[in-house]
Each structure stands twice: as C-alpha cells, then as structure tokens.
XYZ file of C-alpha atoms in Angstrom:
258
model
C 0.000 0.000 0.000
C 1.070 3.623 -0.609
C 1.250 4.494 3.078
C 3.495 1.476 3.708
C 5.786 2.580 0.861
C 5.952 6.120 2.304
C 6.768 4.723 5.722
C 9.607 2.694 4.198
C 10.951 5.684 2.180
C 14.157 7.336 3.422
C 13.610 10.164 5.901
C 15.039 12.924 3.581
C 12.641 11.828 0.838
C 9.663 11.917 3.214
C 10.733 15.390 4.390
C 10.989 16.658 0.808
C 7.561 15.261 -0.036
C 6.092 16.935 3.047
C 7.733 20.261 2.219
C 6.436 20.151 -1.364
C 2.915 19.350 -0.138
C 3.052 22.301 2.269
C 4.373 24.606 -0.467
C 1.548 23.612 -2.799
C -1.007 24.421 -0.128
C 0.610 27.826 0.475
C 0.640 28.574 -3.268
C -3.039 27.655 -3.570
C -3.919 29.964 -0.681
C -1.808 32.851 -2.065
C -3.155 32.533 -5.612
C -6.707 32.287 -4.301
C -6.214 35.390 -2.171
C -4.798 37.336 -5.126
C -7.721 36.328 -7.332
C -10.223 37.312 -4.645
C -8.437 40.636 -4.074
C -8.388 41.405 -7.793
C -12.076 40.585 -8.251
C -12.916 42.703 -5.198
C -10.957 45.662 -6.584
C -12.329 45.395 -10.115
C -16.005 45.022 -9.283
C -16.762 46.032 -5.694
C -14.315 48.103 -3.655
C -11.077 49.964 -4.344
C -8.774 51.925 -2.043
C -7.350 55.268 -3.194
C -4.616 57.446 -1.707
C -5.594 61.130 -1.478
C -2.826 63.250 -3.087
C -4.089 66.834 -2.756
C -5.744 69.323 -0.402
C -8.842 69.991 -2.509
C -11.182 67.951 -0.272
C -9.886 69.034 3.137
C -10.855 68.324 5.815
C -13.289 65.681 4.641
C -10.238 64.001 3.098
C -6.697 64.986 4.008
C -3.512 64.414 2.019
C -2.337 60.848 2.652
C -5.753 59.472 3.629
C -6.672 56.047 2.279
C -10.304 56.086 1.225
C -12.454 53.076 0.331
C -14.518 53.631 -2.820
C -17.607 51.504 -3.458
C -18.163 50.727 -7.137
C -21.695 49.363 -6.769
C -24.897 51.244 -6.046
C -24.262 54.428 -8.012
C -24.100 57.894 -6.499
C -26.284 60.932 -5.875
C -25.998 64.638 -5.182
C -23.824 65.299 -2.149
C -21.739 62.131 -2.446
C -17.952 62.274 -2.575
C -16.843 60.437 -5.710
C -13.608 59.389 -7.380
C -13.544 59.768 -11.151
C -11.036 59.129 -13.924
C -9.373 62.220 -15.359
C -10.794 61.643 -18.841
C -10.926 65.419 -19.412
C -7.238 65.775 -18.432
C -7.796 68.347 -15.705
C -4.461 67.158 -14.318
C -2.628 67.682 -17.601
C -0.858 65.115 -19.748
C -1.589 61.675 -18.221
C 1.720 60.298 -19.525
C 3.533 62.009 -16.666
C 1.660 59.832 -14.170
C 3.165 56.533 -15.293
C 4.451 54.218 -12.560
C 6.784 51.183 -12.437
C 5.223 47.964 -13.725
C 5.458 46.264 -10.341
C 3.552 49.089 -8.651
C 0.868 48.919 -11.330
C 0.655 45.148 -10.797
C 0.299 45.458 -7.017
C -2.360 48.142 -7.484
C -4.220 45.971 -10.001
C -4.516 43.058 -7.557
C -5.477 45.414 -4.739
C -2.419 44.937 -2.523
C -1.547 48.654 -2.496
C -3.890 51.666 -2.714
C -4.291 53.507 -5.980
C -2.384 56.789 -5.640
C -5.077 58.453 -7.747
C -2.524 60.196 -9.970
C -4.899 59.916 -12.905
C -8.058 60.219 -10.808
C -9.745 63.072 -8.969
C -11.952 63.170 -5.907
C -14.709 65.787 -5.525
C -18.244 66.203 -4.180
C -21.162 65.910 -6.608
C -23.225 69.103 -6.486
C -25.328 68.770 -9.626
C -26.557 65.941 -11.846
C -27.676 66.085 -15.474
C -30.345 68.752 -15.948
C -29.693 70.482 -12.619
C -29.538 74.278 -12.514
C -26.599 75.150 -10.213
C -26.109 78.778 -9.190
C -23.783 80.646 -6.874
C -24.678 82.493 -4.957
C -27.990 83.553 -3.407
C -28.352 86.544 -1.080
C -27.156 84.361 1.793
C -23.964 83.416 -0.040
C -25.156 79.842 -0.649
C -25.144 77.625 -3.730
C -28.603 76.743 -5.006
C -29.515 73.614 -6.951
C -32.867 73.766 -8.761
C -33.734 76.694 -6.516
C -32.955 74.932 -3.206
C -30.192 76.519 -1.128
C -27.450 74.260 0.253
C -26.263 74.457 3.851
C -22.658 73.312 3.368
C -21.320 74.149 6.826
C -21.010 70.465 7.764
C -18.275 69.784 5.233
C -16.676 72.983 3.894
C -13.051 73.507 4.899
C -12.380 75.405 8.123
C -8.869 76.787 8.662
C -6.951 76.451 11.950
C -8.200 79.855 13.110
C -11.820 78.711 12.733
C -12.641 80.599 9.520
C -14.713 78.495 7.114
C -14.544 78.683 3.323
C -17.499 80.269 1.583
C -19.501 78.470 -1.080
C -17.381 80.108 -3.794
C -15.230 83.201 -4.186
C -16.769 83.891 -7.610
C -20.258 83.411 -9.081
C -21.415 80.870 -11.642
C -24.708 79.864 -13.221
C -24.843 76.567 -15.095
C -27.210 73.859 -16.289
C -25.539 70.438 -16.287
C -25.720 68.680 -19.685
C -26.797 65.102 -20.296
C -24.383 62.401 -19.131
C -22.369 64.810 -16.967
C -21.985 65.931 -13.357
C -20.996 69.200 -11.689
C -18.410 68.686 -8.943
C -16.712 70.889 -6.342
C -13.992 70.331 -3.761
C -14.788 70.884 -0.079
C -11.729 73.147 0.220
C -13.224 75.698 -2.152
C -10.289 78.128 -2.034
C -7.877 75.327 -2.978
C -9.808 73.293 -5.534
C -9.588 73.500 -9.329
C -12.994 71.920 -9.885
C -15.918 72.362 -12.301
C -15.932 76.128 -11.732
C -12.412 76.404 -13.147
C -13.123 74.619 -16.430
C -16.214 76.435 -17.628
C -14.218 78.126 -20.401
C -12.807 74.896 -21.836
C -13.882 73.658 -25.250
C -14.212 69.909 -25.640
C -15.431 68.635 -29.005
C -16.160 72.205 -30.010
C -18.725 72.722 -27.234
C -17.646 75.523 -24.930
C -17.759 74.685 -21.241
C -18.305 70.942 -21.618
C -14.893 70.318 -20.056
C -16.280 71.552 -16.745
C -18.560 68.539 -16.427
C -16.990 65.101 -15.895
C -18.656 62.221 -17.677
C -21.014 60.193 -15.509
C -19.340 57.076 -16.879
C -15.954 58.372 -15.670
C -17.047 58.000 -12.043
C -15.302 55.002 -10.453
C -17.512 55.024 -7.368
C -18.458 56.871 -4.195
C -16.251 57.217 -1.154
C -17.659 55.198 1.744
C -14.988 55.514 4.440
C -11.517 56.707 5.335
C -9.736 53.551 6.472
C -6.232 54.904 7.203
C -4.693 56.551 9.194
C -6.647 54.863 11.957
C -7.208 58.111 13.839
C -9.001 59.411 10.725
C -11.303 56.373 10.458
C -14.813 57.549 9.495
C -17.681 56.719 7.185
C -19.407 59.076 4.751
C -23.100 59.762 4.418
C -24.887 62.062 1.987
C -25.288 65.451 3.739
C -28.887 66.066 4.807
C -29.075 69.389 2.962
C -29.190 67.594 -0.401
C -32.473 65.892 0.516
C -34.308 69.179 -0.099
C -33.292 69.361 -3.764
C -36.093 68.636 -6.189
C -35.867 67.112 -9.627
C -34.286 69.052 -12.456
C -36.772 71.642 -13.776
C -36.132 70.654 -17.378
C -34.677 67.777 -19.397
C -30.895 67.782 -19.438
C -29.561 69.734 -22.430
C -27.105 68.167 -24.844
C -24.866 71.188 -24.445
C -24.086 72.983 -21.184
C -25.766 76.258 -20.364
C -23.328 78.741 -18.808
C -24.746 82.157 -17.933
C -22.758 85.250 -16.999
C -19.018 85.795 -16.754
C -16.665 82.832 -16.499
C -14.980 82.356 -13.091
C -11.403 83.712 -12.980
C -9.695 80.470 -11.963
C-alpha cells in the first residue's frame, strides 16, 4: 500500500515530499487570495490614496479612502472619477513602475489616484446650479445648500465660503458638476467652464457620468481618521431638475477667474 511505501521511504525523501505538499497548499492559498483581491478591486471596492488638499478636511492628504463601485451615487456624495478630461494635464507624466501597477491591479496597495480626482457631486444632469444667493449659498434647482457640515475650516476657525466667484450653469446630459470641499484650494468644475471639448464651450467643466469610479464610503487609514461618509442632509431638499438635461451645457454670466 502507498502508506506502507511512504513509511519505508528514506527520511530525507519523506521530508521533501512533506515540504512540497506544504508549499503547494501555500501557493493555492496565495493565488486564491490574489484572485479574490483582484475581483474585489475590479467590481466592488477599491482603495485610493488622497494626493491633494482639494477635499480638506473631509479628506486629508495621505488618507486612504475606500470607494464603493456598486450602487451608483447621488448629489452630495464624494466620488472618485477618472481624469478623462485631463484636468491634471498630460496623463503620460503619471506613469508608474510595472510592479507598482501590478500590485495596485490586484489590490495589494492603494491607488495613488494620480490619474483620478476626488470631488463632491453638487449637480446631476439637468440640474440648474447657481452661486450664490443673497445668503452666499449655492442653489440647486432653486434649493439653497447648507454646506457648513463639510466645507473647509482653517486652523483659526474661519470656514470657506460656497465660492469666491459666481457661476450659473445647467448640467448637460451624461455629466456631473463637482466641487472640492476646500473651495479656495480646488480646481474643480468652476475652473473649467471656459474649456472647449469637441467644439462645445464649457463641456470640459462637467466630468462624464461614466468616468465615475464610485463613491467614497470611508476613510480607512490613518486609523485616527477612520470615518464613514453619508450624503449630507441638505441635499435631501433638492427637487428634480426643472427641465430635461440639455445636450450642451448652459453657462450664464461671466466665467470664473480660476
């Protein structure tokens, strides 16, 4: 019988067979874990490293944020989106070593978001977004936003205003209007209203809905920054868009001096 033959085999041979059996089990576990991690990253959840100050203090530089790819997003959500409009400039300068790309692909290291941006969704397709009303607040479809729960506050206690310059836009079909929470340090939709993409002036201010990777659900590192994200209550008061979303953006008034 096989067990009798193994018992009669020399001790070094039995040790080698045992080591190889253990190694195979380890390889199976490692490969299975990598496959599970890759599937998780591709279809469910991805971790991004925050590289800039534009979303302070909701997200600080160096935060690792978990982004959920399922379930969509709504007004008020913090989202990560691909830089398909090249707001960051030439994407070729964001190339990384192959091994870092591989580790990011399988989900073992966070995506450094060098070709992604993170902002808060203020308006969806068809929404009329205006800044500012007599109270200095942004309005969406006529409803004023109370943004005090998330706008950046400096160390002296002074909070950013809704915007340092006015704008009046209607978001076109298939696009979103996004702003950073650190309004005085964010080159967001306001700063791209003068761009021409495909010959349509201002379209570069509105990221494609399909460019959105997902919504931020939690800061998971550093541990003292651990927190989840919910849609701010002020967005619940916004009604539906007053008109169908236009194919081209509507930008009224002077362009912001970004």
